[in-house]
Tab-separated table of C-alpha atoms and ligand atoms in Angstrom:
chain	number	residue	atom	x	y	z
A	1443	MET	CA	38.846	25.003	-42.922
A	1444	GLU	CA	36.150	25.203	-40.261
A	1445	ASN	CA	33.824	22.849	-42.109
A	1446	GLU	CA	36.485	20.292	-42.994
A	1447	GLN	CA	36.029	16.778	-41.639
A	1448	ILE	CA	38.187	15.582	-38.745
A	1449	ILE	CA	40.426	13.399	-40.892
A	1450	THR	CA	41.305	16.297	-43.210
A	1451	GLN	CA	42.000	18.657	-40.329
A	1452	ILE	CA	44.228	16.184	-38.485
A	1453	LEU	CA	46.266	15.187	-41.527
A	1454	HIS	CA	47.155	18.785	-42.351
A	1455	ALA	CA	47.339	20.302	-38.868
A	1456	ASP	CA	51.129	20.178	-38.382
A	1457	ARG	CA	51.917	21.483	-41.863
A	1458	ARG	CA	49.448	24.342	-41.564
A	1459	ALA	CA	50.861	25.290	-38.161
A	1460	GLY	CA	54.234	25.693	-39.873
A	1461	ALA	CA	56.175	22.669	-38.614
A	1462	GLU	CA	59.958	23.106	-38.878
A	1463	HIS	CA	61.619	22.647	-42.334
A	1464	GLY	CA	58.269	21.937	-43.989
A	1465	SER	CA	58.109	18.749	-41.955
A	1466	LEU	CA	54.746	16.991	-42.382
A	1467	HIS	CA	54.866	15.612	-38.852
A	1468	LYS	CA	55.645	17.831	-35.925
A	1469	PRO	CA	59.219	16.766	-34.994
A	1470	ILE	CA	59.928	15.047	-31.670
A	1471	HIS	CA	61.394	17.759	-29.462
A	1472	THR	CA	63.315	16.098	-26.659
A	1473	SER	CA	64.654	19.215	-24.984
A	1474	VAL	CA	63.474	19.639	-21.413
A	1475	ALA	CA	64.583	23.267	-21.183
A	1476	PHE	CA	64.278	26.180	-23.597
A	1477	GLY	CA	66.797	29.023	-23.855
A	1478	TYR	CA	66.035	32.675	-24.601
A	1479	ALA	CA	68.286	35.456	-25.879
A	1480	THR	CA	67.373	37.818	-23.061
A	1481	PRO	CA	66.196	37.410	-19.465
A	1482	GLN	CA	63.259	39.701	-20.320
A	1483	GLU	CA	61.990	37.223	-22.894
A	1484	LEU	CA	62.336	34.364	-20.421
A	1485	ALA	CA	60.389	36.392	-17.872
A	1486	GLN	CA	57.643	37.138	-20.403
A	1487	VAL	CA	57.238	33.435	-21.144
A	1488	PHE	CA	57.013	32.711	-17.405
A	1489	GLN	CA	54.431	35.438	-16.926
A	1490	GLY	CA	52.290	34.207	-19.805
A	1491	GLN	CA	52.802	37.432	-21.766
A	1492	LYS	CA	54.582	35.732	-24.636
A	1493	PRO	CA	54.010	32.270	-26.125
A	1494	GLY	CA	56.868	29.860	-25.471
A	1495	TYR	CA	58.043	26.973	-23.355
A	1496	ALA	CA	59.520	27.270	-19.890
A	1497	TYR	CA	60.207	23.709	-18.792
A	1498	ALA	CA	58.847	20.561	-20.444
A	1499	ARG	CA	56.771	19.465	-17.440
A	1500	GLN	CA	54.298	22.215	-18.425
A	1501	GLY	CA	54.415	21.514	-22.123
A	1502	ASN	CA	56.664	20.850	-25.090
A	1503	PRO	CA	56.273	21.656	-28.814
A	1504	THR	CA	55.510	18.047	-29.842
A	1505	THR	CA	52.891	17.628	-27.143
A	1506	ALA	CA	51.448	21.052	-28.007
A	1507	ALA	CA	50.971	19.935	-31.636
A	1508	LEU	CA	48.982	16.938	-30.377
A	1509	GLU	CA	46.954	19.215	-28.087
A	1510	ASP	CA	46.059	21.353	-31.100
A	1511	LYS	CA	44.893	18.280	-33.031
A	1512	ILE	CA	42.665	17.148	-30.163
A	1513	THR	CA	41.231	20.680	-29.915
A	1514	LEU	CA	40.362	20.505	-33.629
A	1515	MET	CA	38.744	17.073	-33.206
A	1516	GLU	CA	36.635	18.185	-30.246
A	1517	ASN	CA	35.931	21.638	-31.692
A	1518	GLY	CA	37.074	23.074	-28.364
A	1519	VAL	CA	39.110	26.075	-27.257
A	1520	LYS	CA	42.075	24.469	-25.463
A	1521	THR	CA	43.443	20.991	-24.775
A	1522	ILE	CA	45.967	19.887	-22.165
A	1523	CYS	CA	47.648	16.529	-22.573
A	1524	PHE	CA	48.792	14.286	-19.720
A	1525	SER	CA	50.834	11.113	-19.366
A	1526	THR	CA	47.653	8.993	-19.010
A	1527	GLY	CA	43.878	9.367	-19.090
A	1528	MET	CA	43.782	8.938	-15.309
A	1529	ALA	CA	46.252	11.802	-14.887
A	1530	ALA	CA	43.948	14.046	-16.946
A	1531	ILE	CA	40.923	13.189	-14.781
A	1532	GLY	CA	42.855	13.546	-11.513
A	1533	ALA	CA	44.401	16.873	-12.492
A	1534	LEU	CA	41.022	18.244	-13.551
A	1535	CYS	CA	39.400	17.488	-10.187
A	1536	LEU	CA	42.366	18.492	-8.019
A	1537	SER	CA	42.933	21.804	-9.734
A	1538	LEU	CA	39.349	23.069	-9.974
A	1539	LEU	CA	37.636	21.635	-6.885
A	1540	GLN	CA	38.179	22.012	-3.179
A	1541	LYS	CA	37.174	20.503	0.148
A	1542	GLY	CA	33.397	20.522	0.595
A	1543	ASP	CA	32.610	20.597	-3.124
A	1544	HIS	CA	30.149	17.978	-4.313
A	1545	ILE	CA	30.454	15.885	-7.488
A	1546	ILE	CA	27.661	13.854	-9.090
A	1547	ALA	CA	29.208	10.907	-10.921
A	1548	SER	CA	27.862	7.971	-12.875
A	1549	SER	CA	27.710	4.757	-10.873
A	1550	PHE	CA	28.969	2.810	-13.914
A	1551	LEU	CA	32.327	4.555	-14.192
A	1552	PHE	CA	35.595	3.081	-15.398
A	1553	GLY	CA	36.942	1.273	-12.307
A	1554	ASN	CA	40.018	3.417	-11.730
A	1555	THR	CA	38.007	6.638	-12.060
A	1556	ASN	CA	35.597	5.298	-9.448
A	1557	SER	CA	38.568	4.454	-7.223
A	1558	MET	CA	40.009	7.954	-7.688
A	1559	PHE	CA	36.698	9.573	-6.703
A	1560	ASN	CA	36.844	7.526	-3.513
A	1561	THR	CA	40.256	9.073	-2.828
A	1562	LEU	CA	38.715	12.525	-3.322
A	1563	ILE	CA	36.144	11.611	-0.671
A	1564	ARG	CA	39.030	10.925	1.741
A	1565	LEU	CA	40.343	14.406	0.931
A	1566	GLY	CA	37.072	16.061	1.936
A	1567	LEU	CA	35.103	16.232	-1.302
A	1568	GLU	CA	31.676	14.690	-1.560
A	1569	VAL	CA	30.706	12.357	-4.397
A	1570	SER	CA	27.247	10.934	-5.170
A	1571	PHE	CA	27.234	7.986	-7.551
A	1572	VAL	CA	23.985	7.817	-9.532
A	1573	ASP	CA	22.534	5.848	-12.439
A	1574	ALA	CA	23.087	8.534	-15.091
A	1575	THR	CA	21.056	6.728	-17.752
A	1576	ASP	CA	18.097	8.550	-16.153
A	1577	ILE	CA	18.305	12.345	-15.772
A	1578	SER	CA	15.957	12.300	-12.766
A	1579	ASN	CA	18.648	10.546	-10.684
A	1580	VAL	CA	21.110	13.307	-11.523
A	1581	LYS	CA	18.577	16.019	-10.660
A	1582	GLN	CA	17.739	14.376	-7.332
A	1583	ALA	CA	21.391	14.276	-6.267
A	1584	ILE	CA	21.978	18.031	-6.572
A	1585	LYS	CA	22.958	20.046	-3.456
A	1586	PRO	CA	23.952	23.673	-2.919
A	1587	SER	CA	27.614	22.515	-2.921
A	1588	THR	CA	27.394	20.624	-6.234
A	1589	LYS	CA	30.077	21.829	-8.640
A	1590	MET	CA	30.524	19.061	-11.197
A	1591	VAL	CA	28.756	16.230	-13.005
A	1592	PHE	CA	31.014	13.506	-14.399
A	1593	VAL	CA	29.808	10.822	-16.830
A	1594	GLU	CA	31.072	8.510	-19.541
A	1595	THR	CA	29.360	8.050	-22.910
A	1596	ILE	CA	29.154	4.245	-23.141
A	1597	ALA	CA	29.969	2.499	-19.869
A	1598	ASN	CA	32.497	-0.283	-19.720
A	1599	PRO	CA	31.781	-3.249	-19.565
A	1600	VAL	CA	27.922	-3.315	-19.579
A	1601	THR	CA	27.540	-0.484	-22.181
A	1602	GLN	CA	24.898	1.642	-20.393
A	1603	VAL	CA	24.492	4.970	-22.199
A	1604	ALA	CA	24.126	8.079	-20.036
A	1605	ASP	CA	21.382	10.617	-20.810
A	1606	LEU	CA	24.040	12.919	-22.239
A	1607	MET	CA	21.835	15.605	-23.813
A	1608	GLU	CA	19.460	16.001	-20.856
A	1609	ILE	CA	22.343	16.119	-18.385
A	1610	GLY	CA	23.907	18.828	-20.551
A	1611	ALA	CA	20.742	20.925	-20.476
A	1612	PHE	CA	20.478	20.466	-16.702
A	1613	CYS	CA	24.125	21.427	-16.053
A	1614	CYS	CA	23.726	24.490	-18.237
A	1615	THR	CA	20.732	25.740	-16.219
A	1616	ALA	CA	22.275	24.822	-12.849
A	1617	LYS	CA	25.697	26.278	-13.900
A	1618	LEU	CA	27.543	23.034	-13.151
A	1619	ILE	CA	30.808	21.894	-14.720
A	1620	TYR	CA	29.862	19.008	-16.993
A	1621	VAL	CA	32.618	16.513	-17.778
A	1622	ILE	CA	32.192	13.808	-20.392
A	1623	ASP	CA	34.743	11.007	-20.570
A	1624	ASN	CA	34.660	10.444	-24.318
A	1625	THR	CA	37.173	7.573	-24.463
A	1626	MET	CA	34.648	5.044	-25.808
A	1627	THR	CA	33.334	7.371	-28.509
A	1628	PRO	CA	36.024	9.757	-29.794
A	1629	ALA	CA	34.817	12.998	-31.388
A	1630	TYR	CA	34.308	11.417	-34.821
A	1631	VAL	CA	31.678	9.122	-33.277
A	1632	PHE	CA	30.258	11.569	-30.739
A	1633	SER	CA	30.784	15.282	-30.261
A	1634	ALA	CA	30.686	16.086	-26.527
A	1635	LYS	CA	30.339	19.757	-27.430
A	1636	LYS	CA	26.835	19.286	-28.814
A	1637	THR	CA	25.606	18.443	-25.296
A	1638	GLY	CA	26.942	21.738	-23.942
A	1639	ALA	CA	29.598	19.862	-21.942
A	1640	THR	CA	32.334	21.903	-20.258
A	1641	PHE	CA	35.122	19.388	-20.811
A	1642	ALA	CA	35.741	16.328	-22.933
A	1643	VAL	CA	38.291	14.101	-21.261
A	1644	GLN	CA	39.760	11.048	-22.884
A	1645	SER	CA	42.314	8.336	-22.626
A	1646	LEU	CA	44.421	8.712	-25.782
A	1647	THR	CA	45.858	5.286	-24.936
A	1648	LYS	CA	42.729	3.672	-26.364
A	1649	SER	CA	41.250	4.310	-29.851
A	1650	ILE	CA	43.107	7.515	-30.661
A	1651	GLY	CA	46.531	5.937	-30.182
A	1652	GLY	CA	45.061	2.633	-31.322
A	1653	HIS	CA	48.311	0.725	-31.629
A	1654	GLY	CA	48.690	-0.048	-27.929
A	1655	ASP	CA	52.184	1.435	-27.843
A	1656	ALA	CA	51.767	4.684	-25.876
A	1657	LEU	CA	49.856	5.938	-22.846
A	1658	GLY	CA	48.295	9.394	-22.845
A	1659	GLY	CA	45.322	11.473	-21.790
A	1660	ALA	CA	43.708	14.717	-22.895
A	1661	LEU	CA	41.383	17.256	-21.390
A	1662	THR	CA	39.651	19.728	-23.717
A	1663	ASP	CA	37.805	22.852	-22.617
A	1664	LEU	CA	34.913	23.044	-25.085
A	1665	GLY	CA	34.328	26.750	-24.497
A	1666	GLU	CA	30.800	26.297	-23.150
A	1667	PHE	CA	31.302	27.311	-19.499
A	1668	ASP	CA	31.458	30.855	-18.149
A	1669	TRP	CA	34.528	30.779	-15.891
A	1670	ALA	CA	33.894	34.348	-14.726
A	1671	SER	CA	30.890	32.979	-12.803
A	1672	PHE	CA	32.841	30.138	-11.133
A	1673	SER	CA	34.264	30.604	-7.647
A	1674	GLY	CA	37.101	28.071	-8.031
A	1675	ILE	CA	39.394	30.102	-10.323
A	1676	LEU	CA	42.374	31.610	-8.476
A	1677	ASP	CA	43.111	35.312	-9.042
A	1678	ASP	CA	46.521	34.508	-10.603
A	1679	TYR	CA	44.797	32.815	-13.533
A	1680	LYS	CA	42.174	35.450	-14.236
A	1681	GLN	CA	44.217	37.019	-17.018
A	1682	GLN	CA	43.133	37.838	-20.560
A	1683	ASP	CA	40.374	35.780	-22.242
A	1684	SER	CA	38.121	34.250	-19.555
A	1685	ARG	CA	37.525	31.199	-21.767
A	1686	LEU	CA	41.129	30.178	-21.009
A	1687	TRP	CA	41.113	30.664	-17.237
A	1688	ALA	CA	40.304	27.087	-16.311
A	1689	ALA	CA	42.747	25.642	-18.859
A	1690	THR	CA	45.522	27.865	-17.479
A	1691	GLN	CA	44.739	26.854	-13.908
A	1692	ILE	CA	44.686	23.154	-14.847
A	1693	ARG	CA	48.003	23.451	-16.714
A	1694	LYS	CA	49.620	25.131	-13.676
A	1695	LYS	CA	47.951	23.464	-10.694
A	1696	GLY	CA	47.188	20.134	-12.348
A	1697	LEU	CA	49.993	19.469	-14.829
A	1698	ARG	CA	52.902	21.537	-13.534
A	1699	ASP	CA	52.389	20.841	-9.832
A	1700	PHE	CA	51.452	17.141	-10.012
A	1701	GLY	CA	53.789	16.531	-12.923
A	1702	ALA	CA	52.089	13.845	-15.040
A	1703	ALA	CA	53.451	15.297	-18.291
A	1704	LEU	CA	53.105	13.503	-21.630
A	1705	GLY	CA	56.552	12.946	-23.142
A	1706	PRO	CA	57.365	13.939	-26.738
A	1707	GLU	CA	57.929	10.396	-28.051
A	1708	ASP	CA	54.544	9.229	-26.814
A	1709	ALA	CA	52.905	12.429	-28.064
A	1710	HIS	CA	54.332	11.633	-31.521
A	1711	ARG	CA	52.979	8.071	-31.474
A	1712	LEU	CA	49.554	9.235	-30.340
A	1713	ALA	CA	49.544	11.900	-33.069
A	1714	LEU	CA	50.258	9.211	-35.685
A	1715	GLY	CA	47.339	7.241	-34.278
A	1716	ALA	CA	45.134	10.327	-34.556
A	1717	GLU	CA	45.800	10.444	-38.315
A	1718	THR	CA	43.982	7.150	-38.858
A	1719	VAL	CA	41.526	7.058	-35.957
A	1720	THR	CA	38.498	7.833	-38.135
A	1721	LEU	CA	39.331	5.021	-40.579
A	1722	ARG	CA	39.932	2.581	-37.761
A	1723	LEU	CA	36.678	3.513	-36.027
A	1724	ASP	CA	34.759	2.936	-39.292
A	1725	ARG	CA	36.093	-0.590	-39.254
A	1726	THR	CA	36.136	-1.513	-35.541
A	1727	CYS	CA	32.602	-0.230	-34.949
A	1728	ALA	CA	31.278	-2.095	-38.005
A	1729	ASN	CA	33.050	-5.261	-36.814
A	1730	ALA	CA	31.589	-4.828	-33.323
A	1731	LEU	CA	28.048	-4.578	-34.674
A	1732	GLN	CA	28.481	-7.709	-36.781
A	1733	LEU	CA	30.041	-9.656	-33.923
A	1734	ALA	CA	27.335	-8.515	-31.474
A	1735	LYS	CA	24.630	-9.738	-33.867
A	1736	ALA	CA	26.375	-13.067	-34.452
A	1737	LEU	CA	26.825	-13.659	-30.710
A	1738	SER	CA	23.212	-12.745	-29.834
A	1739	SER	CA	21.851	-15.698	-31.763
A	1740	HIS	CA	24.247	-18.257	-30.257
A	1741	PRO	CA	22.485	-20.849	-28.046
A	1742	LYS	CA	25.156	-20.773	-25.301
A	1743	ILE	CA	24.971	-17.001	-24.809
A	1744	SER	CA	22.332	-15.557	-22.487
A	1745	LYS	CA	22.933	-11.865	-23.073
A	1746	VAL	CA	24.923	-9.515	-25.310
A	1747	ASN	CA	25.466	-5.901	-24.225
A	1748	TYR	CA	25.934	-3.586	-27.195
A	1749	PRO	CA	24.113	-0.287	-27.848
A	1750	GLY	CA	23.720	-1.208	-31.521
A	1751	LEU	CA	21.366	-4.104	-30.724
A	1752	SER	CA	17.668	-3.234	-30.847
A	1753	ASN	CA	17.054	-4.839	-27.417
A	1754	HIS	CA	19.650	-2.612	-25.691
A	1755	PRO	CA	17.825	-0.367	-23.147
A	1756	GLN	CA	19.334	2.802	-24.644
A	1757	HIS	CA	19.339	1.747	-28.290
A	1758	GLU	CA	17.076	4.582	-29.477
A	1759	ARG	CA	19.073	7.162	-27.515
A	1760	SER	CA	22.314	5.769	-28.946
A	1761	LYS	CA	21.004	6.068	-32.503
A	1762	LYS	CA	20.397	9.776	-31.912
A	1763	LEU	CA	23.675	10.453	-30.124
A	1764	PHE	CA	26.339	8.460	-31.954
A	1765	LYS	CA	27.585	8.009	-35.488
A	1766	TYR	CA	28.375	4.372	-34.556
A	1767	PHE	CA	27.686	2.267	-31.469
A	1768	GLY	CA	31.323	1.912	-30.448
A	1769	SER	CA	33.813	-0.932	-30.603
A	1770	LEU	CA	33.183	-2.418	-27.162
A	1771	LEU	CA	30.686	-5.163	-26.324
A	1772	SER	CA	30.239	-7.720	-23.586
A	1773	PHE	CA	28.335	-10.970	-23.219
A	1774	GLU	CA	27.283	-13.536	-20.620
A	1775	LEU	CA	27.211	-17.294	-21.026
A	1776	LYS	CA	24.205	-19.408	-20.063
A	1777	GLU	CA	24.230	-21.285	-16.714
A	1778	GLY	CA	26.717	-24.114	-16.631
A	1779	PHE	CA	29.206	-22.669	-19.126
A	1780	ASN	CA	32.533	-21.319	-17.948
A	1781	CYS	CA	33.901	-18.188	-19.639
A	1782	MET	CA	37.513	-19.117	-18.782
A	1783	GLU	CA	37.114	-22.313	-20.807
A	1784	MET	CA	35.616	-20.426	-23.691
A	1785	LEU	CA	38.329	-17.752	-23.708
A	1786	SER	CA	41.082	-20.323	-23.683
A	1787	GLN	CA	39.774	-21.645	-27.026
A	1788	LEU	CA	40.134	-18.343	-28.911
A	1789	LYS	CA	42.873	-18.245	-31.551
A	1790	ILE	CA	42.599	-14.620	-32.717
A	1791	ALA	CA	41.213	-12.550	-29.831
A	1792	VAL	CA	43.875	-11.953	-27.174
A	1793	ASN	CA	43.340	-12.227	-23.385
A	1794	SER	CA	44.337	-8.695	-22.417
A	1795	SER	CA	43.065	-5.732	-20.420
A	1796	ASN	CA	43.459	-2.879	-22.887
A	1797	LEU	CA	40.699	-1.321	-25.028
A	1798	GLY	CA	40.604	0.352	-28.410
A	1799	ASP	CA	43.577	-1.620	-29.717
A	1800	ASN	CA	43.901	-2.560	-33.393
A	1801	ARG	CA	43.717	-6.201	-32.250
A	1802	THR	CA	40.618	-7.736	-30.689
A	1803	LEU	CA	41.114	-8.104	-26.932
A	1804	VAL	CA	38.998	-10.131	-24.501
A	1805	ILE	CA	38.876	-10.213	-20.718
A	1806	PRO	CA	36.886	-12.206	-18.115
A	1807	VAL	CA	35.529	-9.204	-16.200
A	1808	ALA	CA	34.677	-10.646	-12.758
A	1809	HIS	CA	38.065	-12.372	-12.431
A	1810	THR	CA	40.175	-9.346	-13.382
A	1811	ILE	CA	39.167	-5.678	-13.597
A	1812	PHE	CA	36.210	-6.080	-11.187
A	1813	TRP	CA	37.888	-8.620	-8.885
A	1814	GLU	CA	38.969	-6.106	-6.240
A	1815	MET	CA	35.408	-4.888	-5.528
A	1816	GLY	CA	34.144	-8.318	-4.453
A	1817	PRO	CA	31.025	-10.381	-5.322
A	1818	ALA	CA	28.371	-8.157	-3.638
A	1819	ARG	CA	29.391	-4.967	-5.430
A	1820	ARG	CA	29.784	-6.888	-8.717
A	1821	ALA	CA	26.248	-8.243	-8.410
A	1822	SER	CA	24.896	-4.743	-7.697
A	1823	MET	CA	26.583	-3.515	-10.888
A	1824	GLY	CA	25.200	-6.369	-12.995
A	1825	ILE	CA	28.587	-8.039	-13.483
A	1826	ALA	CA	27.949	-11.800	-13.831
A	1827	ASP	CA	30.756	-14.303	-13.220
A	1828	SER	CA	30.596	-15.350	-16.872
A	1829	LEU	CA	30.741	-11.808	-18.272
A	1830	VAL	CA	33.308	-11.377	-21.058
A	1831	ARG	CA	34.303	-7.969	-22.387
A	1832	VAL	CA	35.392	-7.690	-26.005
A	1833	SER	CA	37.256	-4.712	-27.434
A	1834	VAL	CA	36.791	-5.277	-31.132
A	1835	GLY	CA	39.740	-4.688	-33.447
A	1836	LEU	CA	40.470	-4.348	-37.144
A	1837	GLU	CA	40.567	-8.033	-38.072
A	1838	ASP	CA	38.489	-9.393	-40.914
A	1839	ALA	CA	34.933	-9.689	-39.546
A	1840	GLU	CA	34.425	-13.244	-40.832
A	1841	ASP	CA	37.642	-14.428	-39.170
A	1842	LEU	CA	36.636	-12.827	-35.919
A	1843	ILE	CA	33.094	-14.194	-35.852
A	1844	SER	CA	34.335	-17.657	-36.693
A	1845	ASP	CA	36.913	-17.464	-33.851
A	1846	PHE	CA	34.169	-16.765	-31.281
A	1847	ILE	CA	31.614	-19.213	-32.707
A	1848	THR	CA	34.186	-22.032	-32.847
A	1849	ALA	CA	35.174	-21.400	-29.206
A	1850	LEU	CA	31.512	-21.356	-28.116
A	1851	ASP	CA	30.636	-24.486	-30.058
A	1852	ALA	CA	33.533	-26.323	-28.397
A	1853	LEU	CA	32.061	-25.784	-24.891
B	2592	LIG	C1	41.273	3.593	-19.996
B	2592	LIG	C2	40.281	4.575	-19.546
B	2592	LIG	C3	40.649	5.629	-18.706
B	2592	LIG	C4	42.045	5.795	-18.177
B	2592	LIG	O1	42.971	5.999	-19.194
B	2592	LIG	P1	44.532	5.598	-19.038
B	2592	LIG	O2	45.148	6.213	-20.251
B	2592	LIG	O3	44.594	4.114	-19.033
B	2592	LIG	O4	44.984	6.189	-17.770
B	2592	LIG	C5	39.670	6.525	-18.329
B	2592	LIG	N1	38.405	6.404	-18.745
B	2592	LIG	C6	38.005	5.407	-19.553
B	2592	LIG	C7	36.582	5.334	-19.984
B	2592	LIG	C8	38.932	4.451	-19.978
B	2592	LIG	O5	38.534	3.444	-20.764
């Protein structure tokens, strides 16, 4: 089973784990509490000496089945699910790091992750934001107190691609926790483990769920980091296999204590999404490449950002790293054209802020998700006023291209 493809593993995971009554989907377990025949058994579950569930804030059988599927996808050792992707990232940092620790993070991070790191700075951590497309910037930022490097695979919305392999090699030598936010390129498209990353973190809300009907996040320990050599693990969690120490600490300090648990109904929806994520990525990534090419030759467009285009600064790197170039692209209009006018002409693509949905979604970046940071910061990040982000969906490619070209021609 080890060499089976992701789709095969996911489709048969619940059945092979012995889901109740031969059920092919793990049932939705709504119970918050779990009863045991003897107080000794209950105590053993609490003490981690026996598998079982104590209280659903720390885990539930339906969520656990999803965690196992994500572990299979990522080829990791343990996954912990959370109510959102942001909860996964927050819990990771708050449970493993402490005051005075230093984080090196990409300067092109998802906006809310950037905002959360700024909160960590208020709590006494130090964060250096660097252009992670070039390993030398990461190396230059290191200090004796550096504990973690945090990057995304393909940045949203300008699609810069971090130097993922080189950063992995550097973190391995320097013994740093290496976190890859793999939301833009789920494991089928890019395996974070091959970089030597410590954790893959992802928003399940996006491509894995795919249907835009459930929020969720996951954090997977890829089994690459030696926790016995890390000073941030509390003695309570140094039990049994050292590969599981960090995951145990994150489940207790991050999930149990902060409480952003993924509910069973949402876990079920996300697990259904996981069954078809590979098929959907085949289609959305192919659509994105076709749309990116069609837009690049339009006379009213000045620039298209997509790693699959040969003029993208990290195109060669992307070819080596990824199976596909992702389903997200962005473009700028030439001087004198207004992106709001263009977007209002679209008949298929929807004005909406989500990503990785089955439907194509568009958003005027400067007016929405990057509004709060103001014009100076936007300019420094290369966010033009006319920048439009497109999360490409499953529609027929011809329909989609014609929707955009018609809207552009009408300007
Ligand atoms: C959406 C997103 C998140 C946050 O996920 P939520 O499930 O919305 O909390 C984190 N990182 C990236 C790259 C994202 O696109």
